Short mmCIF file of C-alpha atoms and ligand atoms in Angstrom, two decimals:
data_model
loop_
_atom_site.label_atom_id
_atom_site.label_comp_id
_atom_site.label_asym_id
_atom_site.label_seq_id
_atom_site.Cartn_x
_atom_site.Cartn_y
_atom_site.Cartn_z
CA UNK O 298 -13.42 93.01 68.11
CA UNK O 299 -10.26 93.36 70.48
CA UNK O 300 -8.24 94.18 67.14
CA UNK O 301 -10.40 97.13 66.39
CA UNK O 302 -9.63 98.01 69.63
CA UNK O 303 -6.26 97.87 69.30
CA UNK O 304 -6.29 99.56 66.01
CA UNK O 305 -8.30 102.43 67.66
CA UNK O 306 -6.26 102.72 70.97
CA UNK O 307 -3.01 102.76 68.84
CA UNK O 308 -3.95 105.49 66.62
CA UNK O 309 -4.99 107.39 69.26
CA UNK O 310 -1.69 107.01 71.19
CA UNK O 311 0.20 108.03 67.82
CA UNK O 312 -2.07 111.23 67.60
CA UNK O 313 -1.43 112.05 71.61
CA UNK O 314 -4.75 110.79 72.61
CA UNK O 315 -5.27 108.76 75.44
CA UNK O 316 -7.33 105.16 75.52
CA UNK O 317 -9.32 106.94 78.07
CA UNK O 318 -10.42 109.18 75.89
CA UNK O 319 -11.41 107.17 72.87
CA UNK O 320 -14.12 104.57 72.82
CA UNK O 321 -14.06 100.90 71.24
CA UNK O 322 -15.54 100.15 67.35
CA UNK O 323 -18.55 99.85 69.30
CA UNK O 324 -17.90 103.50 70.55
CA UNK O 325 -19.13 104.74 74.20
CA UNK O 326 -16.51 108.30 74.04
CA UNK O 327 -15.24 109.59 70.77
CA UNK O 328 -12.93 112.56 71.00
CA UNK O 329 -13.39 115.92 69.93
CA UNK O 330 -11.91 117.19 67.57
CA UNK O 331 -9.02 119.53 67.88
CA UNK O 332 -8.56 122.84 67.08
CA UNK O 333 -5.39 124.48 66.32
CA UNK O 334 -3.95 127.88 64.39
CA UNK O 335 -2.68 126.67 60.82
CA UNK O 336 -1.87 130.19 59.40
CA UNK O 337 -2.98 133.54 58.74
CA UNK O 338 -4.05 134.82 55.59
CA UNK O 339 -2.13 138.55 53.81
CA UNK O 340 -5.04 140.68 55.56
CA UNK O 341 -4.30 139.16 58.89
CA UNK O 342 -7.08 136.16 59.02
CA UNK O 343 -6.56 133.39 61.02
CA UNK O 344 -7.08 130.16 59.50
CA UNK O 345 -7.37 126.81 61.48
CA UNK O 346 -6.85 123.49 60.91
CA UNK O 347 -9.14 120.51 62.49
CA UNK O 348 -7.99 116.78 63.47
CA UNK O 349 -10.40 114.33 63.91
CA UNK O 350 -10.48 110.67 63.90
CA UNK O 351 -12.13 107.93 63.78
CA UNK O 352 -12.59 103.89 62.80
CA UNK O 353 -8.65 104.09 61.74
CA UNK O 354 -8.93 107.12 59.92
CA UNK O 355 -7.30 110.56 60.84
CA UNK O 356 -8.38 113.93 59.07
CA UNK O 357 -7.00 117.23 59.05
CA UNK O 358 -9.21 120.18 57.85
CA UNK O 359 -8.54 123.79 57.04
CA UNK O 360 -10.93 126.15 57.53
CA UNK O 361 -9.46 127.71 54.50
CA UNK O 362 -11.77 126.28 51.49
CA UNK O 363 -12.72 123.11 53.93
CA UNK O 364 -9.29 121.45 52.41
CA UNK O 365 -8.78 118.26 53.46
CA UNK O 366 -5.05 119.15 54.10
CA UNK O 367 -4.75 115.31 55.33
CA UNK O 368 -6.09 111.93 55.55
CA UNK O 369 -4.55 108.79 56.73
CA UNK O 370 -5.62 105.78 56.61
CA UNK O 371 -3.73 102.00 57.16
CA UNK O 372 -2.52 99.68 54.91
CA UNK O 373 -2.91 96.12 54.85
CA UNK O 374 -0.11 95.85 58.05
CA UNK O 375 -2.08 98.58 59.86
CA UNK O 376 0.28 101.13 58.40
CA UNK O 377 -1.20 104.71 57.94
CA UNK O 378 -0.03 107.00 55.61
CA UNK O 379 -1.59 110.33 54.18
CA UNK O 380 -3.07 109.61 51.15
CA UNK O 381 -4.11 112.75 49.86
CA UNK O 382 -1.70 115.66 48.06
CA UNK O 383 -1.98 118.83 49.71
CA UNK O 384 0.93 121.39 51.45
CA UNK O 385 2.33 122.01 54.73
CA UNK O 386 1.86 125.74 54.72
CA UNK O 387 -1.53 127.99 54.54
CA UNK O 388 0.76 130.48 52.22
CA UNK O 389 1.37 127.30 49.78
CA UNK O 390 -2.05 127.05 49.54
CA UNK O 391 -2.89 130.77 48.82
CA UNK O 392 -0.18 131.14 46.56
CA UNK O 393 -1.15 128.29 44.24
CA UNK O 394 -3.16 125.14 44.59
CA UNK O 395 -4.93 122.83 42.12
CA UNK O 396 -7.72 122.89 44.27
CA UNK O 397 -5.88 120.21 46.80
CA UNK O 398 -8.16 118.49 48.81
CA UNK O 399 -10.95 121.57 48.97
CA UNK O 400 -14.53 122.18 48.67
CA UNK O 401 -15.75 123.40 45.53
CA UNK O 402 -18.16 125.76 44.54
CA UNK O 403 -20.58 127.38 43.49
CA UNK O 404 -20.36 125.28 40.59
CA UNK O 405 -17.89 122.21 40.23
CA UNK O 406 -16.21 121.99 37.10
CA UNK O 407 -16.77 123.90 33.74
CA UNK O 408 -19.53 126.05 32.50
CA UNK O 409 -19.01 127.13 29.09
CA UNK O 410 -17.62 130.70 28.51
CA UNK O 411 -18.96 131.50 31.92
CA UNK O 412 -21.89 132.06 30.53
CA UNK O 413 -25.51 130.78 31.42
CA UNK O 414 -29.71 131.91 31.18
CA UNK O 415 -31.62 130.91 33.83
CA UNK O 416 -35.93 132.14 33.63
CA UNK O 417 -35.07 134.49 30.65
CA UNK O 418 -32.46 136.38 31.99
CA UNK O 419 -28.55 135.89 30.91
CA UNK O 420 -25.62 135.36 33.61
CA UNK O 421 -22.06 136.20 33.22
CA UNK O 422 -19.65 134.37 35.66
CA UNK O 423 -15.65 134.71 36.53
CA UNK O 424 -14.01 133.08 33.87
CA UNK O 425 -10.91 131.34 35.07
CA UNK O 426 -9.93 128.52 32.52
CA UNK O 427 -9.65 130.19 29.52
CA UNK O 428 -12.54 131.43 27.66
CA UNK O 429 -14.65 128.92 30.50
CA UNK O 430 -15.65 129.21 34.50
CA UNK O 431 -13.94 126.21 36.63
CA UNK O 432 -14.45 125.38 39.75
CA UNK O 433 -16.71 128.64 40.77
CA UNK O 434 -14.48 131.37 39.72
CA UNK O 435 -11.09 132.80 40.63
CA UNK O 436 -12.38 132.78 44.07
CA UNK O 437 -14.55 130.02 44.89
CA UNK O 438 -14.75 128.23 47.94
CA UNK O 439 -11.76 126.13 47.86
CA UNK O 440 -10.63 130.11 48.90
CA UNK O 441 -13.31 131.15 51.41
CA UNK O 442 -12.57 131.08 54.99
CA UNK O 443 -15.58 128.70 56.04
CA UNK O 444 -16.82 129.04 59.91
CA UNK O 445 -15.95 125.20 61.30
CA UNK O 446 -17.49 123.80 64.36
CA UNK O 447 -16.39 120.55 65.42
CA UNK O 448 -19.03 117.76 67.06
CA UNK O 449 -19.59 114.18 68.54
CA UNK O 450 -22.62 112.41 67.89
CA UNK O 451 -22.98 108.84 68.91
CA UNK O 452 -19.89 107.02 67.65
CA UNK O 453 -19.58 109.92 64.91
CA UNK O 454 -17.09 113.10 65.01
CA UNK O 455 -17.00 115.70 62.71
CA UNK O 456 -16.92 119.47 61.60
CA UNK O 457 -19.90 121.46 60.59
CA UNK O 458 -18.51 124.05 57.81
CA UNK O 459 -20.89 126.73 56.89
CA UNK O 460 -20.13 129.36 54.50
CA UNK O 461 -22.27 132.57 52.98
CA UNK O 462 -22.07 133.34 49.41
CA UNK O 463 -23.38 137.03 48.48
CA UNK O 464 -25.59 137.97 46.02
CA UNK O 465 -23.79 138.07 42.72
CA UNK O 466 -20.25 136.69 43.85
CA UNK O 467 -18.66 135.36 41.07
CA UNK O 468 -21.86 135.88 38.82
CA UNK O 469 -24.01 133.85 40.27
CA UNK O 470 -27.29 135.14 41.39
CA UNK O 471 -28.62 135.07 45.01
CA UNK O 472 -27.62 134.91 48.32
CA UNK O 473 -26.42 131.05 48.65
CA UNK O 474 -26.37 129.74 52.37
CA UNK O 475 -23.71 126.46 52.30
CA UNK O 476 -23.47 124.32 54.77
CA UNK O 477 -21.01 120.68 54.55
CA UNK O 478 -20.96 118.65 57.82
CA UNK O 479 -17.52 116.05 57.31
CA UNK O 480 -18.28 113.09 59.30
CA UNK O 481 -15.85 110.12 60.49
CA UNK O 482 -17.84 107.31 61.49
CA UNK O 483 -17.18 104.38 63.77
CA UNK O 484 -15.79 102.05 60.91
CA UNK O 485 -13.62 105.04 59.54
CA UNK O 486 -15.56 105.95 56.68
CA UNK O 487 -15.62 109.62 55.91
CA UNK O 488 -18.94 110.86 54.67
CA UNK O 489 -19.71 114.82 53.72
CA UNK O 490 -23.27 115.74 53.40
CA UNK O 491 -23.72 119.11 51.55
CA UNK O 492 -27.07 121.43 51.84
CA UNK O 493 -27.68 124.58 50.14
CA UNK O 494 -30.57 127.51 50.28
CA UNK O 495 -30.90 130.15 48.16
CA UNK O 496 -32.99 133.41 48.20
CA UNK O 497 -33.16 134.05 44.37
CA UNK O 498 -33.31 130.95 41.69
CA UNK O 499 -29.59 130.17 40.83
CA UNK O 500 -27.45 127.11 39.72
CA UNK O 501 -25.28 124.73 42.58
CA UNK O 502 -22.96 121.75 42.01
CA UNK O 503 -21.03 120.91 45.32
CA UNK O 504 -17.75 118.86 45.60
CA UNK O 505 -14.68 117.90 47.11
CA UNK O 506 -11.36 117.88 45.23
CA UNK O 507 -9.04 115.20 47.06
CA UNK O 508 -6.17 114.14 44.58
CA UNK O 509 -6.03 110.73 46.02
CA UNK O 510 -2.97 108.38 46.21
CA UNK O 511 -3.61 105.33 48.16
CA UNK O 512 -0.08 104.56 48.18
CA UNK O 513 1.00 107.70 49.94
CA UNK O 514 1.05 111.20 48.77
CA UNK O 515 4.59 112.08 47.35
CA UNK O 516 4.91 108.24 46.77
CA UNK O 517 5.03 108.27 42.66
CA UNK O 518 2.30 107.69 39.62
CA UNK O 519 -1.33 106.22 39.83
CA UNK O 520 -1.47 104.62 37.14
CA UNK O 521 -1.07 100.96 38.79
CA UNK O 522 -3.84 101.97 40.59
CA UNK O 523 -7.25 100.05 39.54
CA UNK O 524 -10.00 101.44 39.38
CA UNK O 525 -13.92 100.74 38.67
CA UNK O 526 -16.85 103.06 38.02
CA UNK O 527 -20.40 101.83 37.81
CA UNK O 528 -21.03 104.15 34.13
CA UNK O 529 -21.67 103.15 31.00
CA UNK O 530 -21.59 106.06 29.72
CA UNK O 531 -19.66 109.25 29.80
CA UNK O 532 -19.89 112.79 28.31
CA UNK O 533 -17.33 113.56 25.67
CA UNK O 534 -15.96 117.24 25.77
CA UNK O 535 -14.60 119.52 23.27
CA UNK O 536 -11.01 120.91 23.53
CA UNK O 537 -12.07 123.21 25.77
CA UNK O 538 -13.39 120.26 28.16
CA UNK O 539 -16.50 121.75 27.80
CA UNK O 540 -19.11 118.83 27.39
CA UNK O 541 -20.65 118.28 23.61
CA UNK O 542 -23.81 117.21 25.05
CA UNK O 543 -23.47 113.78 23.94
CA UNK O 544 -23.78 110.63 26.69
CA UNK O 545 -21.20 108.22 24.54
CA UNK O 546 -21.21 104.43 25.35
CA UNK O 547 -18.40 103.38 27.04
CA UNK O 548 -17.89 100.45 25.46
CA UNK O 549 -14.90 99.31 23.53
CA UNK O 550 -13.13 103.02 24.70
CA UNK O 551 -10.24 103.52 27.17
CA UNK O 552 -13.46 105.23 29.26
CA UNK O 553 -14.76 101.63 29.98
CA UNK O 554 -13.86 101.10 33.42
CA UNK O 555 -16.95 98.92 34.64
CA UNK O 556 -14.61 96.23 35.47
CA UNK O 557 -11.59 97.04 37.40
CA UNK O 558 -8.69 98.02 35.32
CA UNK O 559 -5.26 100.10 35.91
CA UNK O 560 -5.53 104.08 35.27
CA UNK O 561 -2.52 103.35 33.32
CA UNK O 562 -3.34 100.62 31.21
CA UNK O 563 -5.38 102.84 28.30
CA UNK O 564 -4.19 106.21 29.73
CA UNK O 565 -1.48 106.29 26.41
CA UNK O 566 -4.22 105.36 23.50
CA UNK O 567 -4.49 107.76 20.96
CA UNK O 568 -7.95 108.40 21.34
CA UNK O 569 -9.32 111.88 20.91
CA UNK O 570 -10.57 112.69 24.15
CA UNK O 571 -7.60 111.67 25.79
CA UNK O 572 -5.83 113.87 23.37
CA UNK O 573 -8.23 116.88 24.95
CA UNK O 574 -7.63 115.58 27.98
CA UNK O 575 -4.10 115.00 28.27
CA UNK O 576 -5.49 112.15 30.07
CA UNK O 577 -8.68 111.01 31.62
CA UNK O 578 -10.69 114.42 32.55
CA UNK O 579 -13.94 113.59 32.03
CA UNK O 580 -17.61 113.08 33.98
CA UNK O 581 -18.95 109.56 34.00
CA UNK O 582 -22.81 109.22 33.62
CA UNK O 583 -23.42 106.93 36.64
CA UNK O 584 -25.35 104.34 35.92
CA UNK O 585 -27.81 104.43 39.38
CA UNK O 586 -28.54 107.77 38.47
CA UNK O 587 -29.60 110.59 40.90
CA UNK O 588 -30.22 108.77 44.12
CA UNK O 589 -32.30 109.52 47.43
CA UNK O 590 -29.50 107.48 49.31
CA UNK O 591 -25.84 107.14 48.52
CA UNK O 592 -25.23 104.29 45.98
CA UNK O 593 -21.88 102.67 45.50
CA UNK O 594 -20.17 104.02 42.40
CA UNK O 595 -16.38 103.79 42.41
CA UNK O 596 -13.90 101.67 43.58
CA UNK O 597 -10.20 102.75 43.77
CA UNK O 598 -7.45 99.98 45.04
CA UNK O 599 -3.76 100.02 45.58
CA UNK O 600 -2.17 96.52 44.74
CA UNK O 601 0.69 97.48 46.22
CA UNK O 602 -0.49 98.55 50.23
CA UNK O 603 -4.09 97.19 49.59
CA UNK O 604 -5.26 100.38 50.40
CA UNK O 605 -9.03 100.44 48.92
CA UNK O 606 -11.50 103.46 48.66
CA UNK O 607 -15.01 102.85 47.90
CA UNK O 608 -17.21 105.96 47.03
CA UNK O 609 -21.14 105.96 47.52
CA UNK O 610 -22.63 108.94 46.21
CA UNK O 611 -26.50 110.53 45.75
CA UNK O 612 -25.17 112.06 42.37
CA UNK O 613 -25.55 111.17 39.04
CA UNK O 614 -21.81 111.76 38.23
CA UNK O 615 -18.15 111.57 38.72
CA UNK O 616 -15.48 113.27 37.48
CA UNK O 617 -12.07 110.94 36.92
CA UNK O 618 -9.22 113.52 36.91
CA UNK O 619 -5.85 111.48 36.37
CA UNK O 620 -4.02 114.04 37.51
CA UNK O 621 -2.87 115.11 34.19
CA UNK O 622 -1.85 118.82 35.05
CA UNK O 623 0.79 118.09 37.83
CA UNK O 624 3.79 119.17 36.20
CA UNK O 625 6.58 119.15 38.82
CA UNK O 626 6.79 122.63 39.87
CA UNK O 627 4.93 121.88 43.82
CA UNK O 628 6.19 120.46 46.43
CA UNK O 629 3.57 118.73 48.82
CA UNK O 630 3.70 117.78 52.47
CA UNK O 631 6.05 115.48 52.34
CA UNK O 632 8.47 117.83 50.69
CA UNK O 633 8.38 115.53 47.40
CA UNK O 634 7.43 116.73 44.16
CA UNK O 635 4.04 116.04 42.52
CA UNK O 636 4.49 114.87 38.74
CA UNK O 637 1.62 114.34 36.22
CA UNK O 638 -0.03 111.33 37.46
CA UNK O 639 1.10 111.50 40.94
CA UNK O 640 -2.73 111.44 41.99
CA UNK O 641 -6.57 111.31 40.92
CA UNK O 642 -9.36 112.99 41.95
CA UNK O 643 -12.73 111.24 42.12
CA UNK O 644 -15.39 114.16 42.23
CA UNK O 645 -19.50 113.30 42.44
CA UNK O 646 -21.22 115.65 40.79
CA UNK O 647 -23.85 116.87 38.39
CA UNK O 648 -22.58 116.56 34.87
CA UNK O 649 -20.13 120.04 33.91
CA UNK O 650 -21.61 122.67 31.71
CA UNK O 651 -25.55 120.97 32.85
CA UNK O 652 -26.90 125.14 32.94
CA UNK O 653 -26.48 125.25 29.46
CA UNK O 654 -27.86 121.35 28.79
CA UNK O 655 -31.36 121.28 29.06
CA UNK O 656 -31.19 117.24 28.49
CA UNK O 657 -29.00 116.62 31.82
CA UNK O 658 -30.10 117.05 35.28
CA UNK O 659 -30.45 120.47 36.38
CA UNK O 660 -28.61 122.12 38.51
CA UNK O 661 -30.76 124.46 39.64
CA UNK O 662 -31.74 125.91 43.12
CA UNK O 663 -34.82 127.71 43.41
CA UNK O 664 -35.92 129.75 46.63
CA UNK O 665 -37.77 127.63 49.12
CA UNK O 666 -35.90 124.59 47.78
CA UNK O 667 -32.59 122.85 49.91
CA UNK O 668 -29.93 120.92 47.86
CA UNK O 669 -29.23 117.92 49.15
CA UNK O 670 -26.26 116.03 48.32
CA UNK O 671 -24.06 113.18 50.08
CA UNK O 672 -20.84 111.17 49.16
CA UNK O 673 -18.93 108.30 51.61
CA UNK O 674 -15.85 107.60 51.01
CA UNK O 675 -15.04 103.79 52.57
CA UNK O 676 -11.78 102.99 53.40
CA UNK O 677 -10.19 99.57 53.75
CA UNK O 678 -7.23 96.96 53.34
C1 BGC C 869 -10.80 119.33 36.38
C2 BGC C 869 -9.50 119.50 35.66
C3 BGC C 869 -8.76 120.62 36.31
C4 BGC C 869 -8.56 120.30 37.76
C5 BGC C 869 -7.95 121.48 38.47
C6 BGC C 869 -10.50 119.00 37.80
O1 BGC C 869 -11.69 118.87 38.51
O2 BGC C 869 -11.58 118.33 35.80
O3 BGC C 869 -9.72 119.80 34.30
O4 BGC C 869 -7.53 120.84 35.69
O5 BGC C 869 -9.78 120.06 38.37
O6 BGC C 869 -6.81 121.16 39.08
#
């Protein structure tokens, strides 16, 4: 156990902490986490950014859209290294941002046309992505200010976000009440819990958008990356990316990734949906299902640092993004260019487009109800 120890004291030196302040694995103190002013926003609000850490693992959070603006994590030499894209500047992030490293909502990923009926009565939501809604509208959450609290619990540390959506923002009916508690445990692992209430029936899919490169942001492609996910099926989309409503075997497809293979090593076949895709885009049907407790569903690995995430998830899917609209025109935070393919995202979730699917789990909230939801992300070496 002395190595943890080590490990823990030596992080905490790099971030400015003292030993004193920081327990063992075992964990008697955990520190805070800090607060600091990031930026301010055009109409003059201040927007913070959060550093916690934990097991190994350091996290910096905005309270602009919850981004995870960084997370390091050590390599198979102890090494850490941010391994998720995001900018150095809260103006970068305003101006324009693929949804770096932020909390999504109301509704993660697509719904068709923007359109949806819910007890009889039709909905009409911001469309942002072409004739669709992505991602919540052109102002979801990945642009809200959030209120953050930070907290120590045990061996745990973390930030409490909460954040109030009105009545009718974006489209969506009734007042939603959002609260996502990030938590770095004792071993490092960083878990986010997400719980919702509404006030009038409505639809809620919760996520987090970290484009991940285990390597090191700004360090090149992904696609030597390998990668598992526990689905055997997943739902083909039009060329719109708008689900057909079929659940397709993965089987004998570049979308069969039950064993670990490279992102790269099918990325180039000339299948269809890769075609729509421009790559992998699409939401694996996870095999487990919906689940009470997180279940493991994913495992990411860099041969080259040994860098591993695991993902454990209550949701019955997971978007694989590979990244495929990078096209070279932002610079991240290590003042390197992000290319297609530079990074994938990894997003648990109900399946996209599921208000108009009556055959796939619903997504809706009903007054009364709380949405539950919880993903862990494991690191290791
Ligand atoms: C979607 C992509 C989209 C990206 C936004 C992903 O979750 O699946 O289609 O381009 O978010 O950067």
């Amino acid at each position: 156990m002395e190595t943890t120890r080590r490990t823990v004291i030596a992080a905490a030196a790099a971030a400015g902490l003292t030993a004193a302040t920081v327990g063992t694995a075992h964990g008697a103190t955990v520190r805070k986490p800090v607060k600091e002013l990031f930026g301010k926003l055009a109409d003059g609000t201040k927007v913070h950014r959060w550093s916690l850490q934990n097991g190994g693992t350091r996290l910096k959070v905005l309270s602009y859209g919850g981004i995870v603006q960084s997370l390091e994590i050590p390599d198979r030499h102890g090494r850490h290294r941010n391994v998720s894209l995001g900018f150095d500047t809260i103006e970068d992030y305003v101006a324009s941002s693929p949804y770096f490293g932020a909390l999504i909502g109301r509704y993660g990923n697509r719904i068709a046309k923007g359109r949806f009926t819910l007890d009889g009565k039709p909905y009409q939501l911001a469309v942002n992505d072409g004739e669709n809604s992505l991602h919540g509208g052109d102002k979801g959450f990945d642009k809200r200010v959030w209120d953050v609290e930070g907290f120590t619990s045990g061996s745990d540390v973390g930030l409490v976000l909460h954040y109030t959506s009105v009545d009718g923002e974006m489209g969506y009916p009734g007042t939603l009440r959002v609260k996502v508690t990030y938590t770095l445990t004792r071993h490092g692992d960083w878990r986010v819990d997400y719980a919702a209430t509404t006030d009038k029936a409505t639809v809620v899919n919760l996520t987090s958008h970290v484009y991940w490169n285990l390597a090191g942001e700004g360090s090149g492609s992904i696609y030597d990356h390998e990668l598992s996910i526990a689905g055997s099926r997943y739902t083909p989309v039009d060329s719109g990316l708008i689900p057909t409503g079929e659940l397709a075997r993965v089987a004998g497809s570049p979308f069969d990734f039950r064993r670990a293979k490279t992102v790269g090593e099918d990325i180039r076949e000339g299948h269809q949906q890769l075609l729509y895709g421009q790559g992998f885009d699409h939401n694996w049907v996870l095999d487990k299902g919906s689940t009470a407790k997180p279940e493991h569903v994913a495992v990411l690995r860099d041969p080259s640092s040994g860098r591993t995430l695991r993902i454990a998830t209550t949701e019955p899917g997971l978007q694989f993004y590979s990244g495929n609209f990078l096209d070279g025109t932002l610079v991240g935070t290590g003042g390197r260019v992000y290319r297609q393919g530079d990074a994938l995202c990894l997003e648990t979730q109900h399946f996209p487009d599921s208000p108009n699917h009556p055959s796939f789990p619903s997504t809706v909230l009903r007054p009364g109800q709380t949405y539950r939801t919880t993903t862990v992300h494991s690191f290791g070496a």
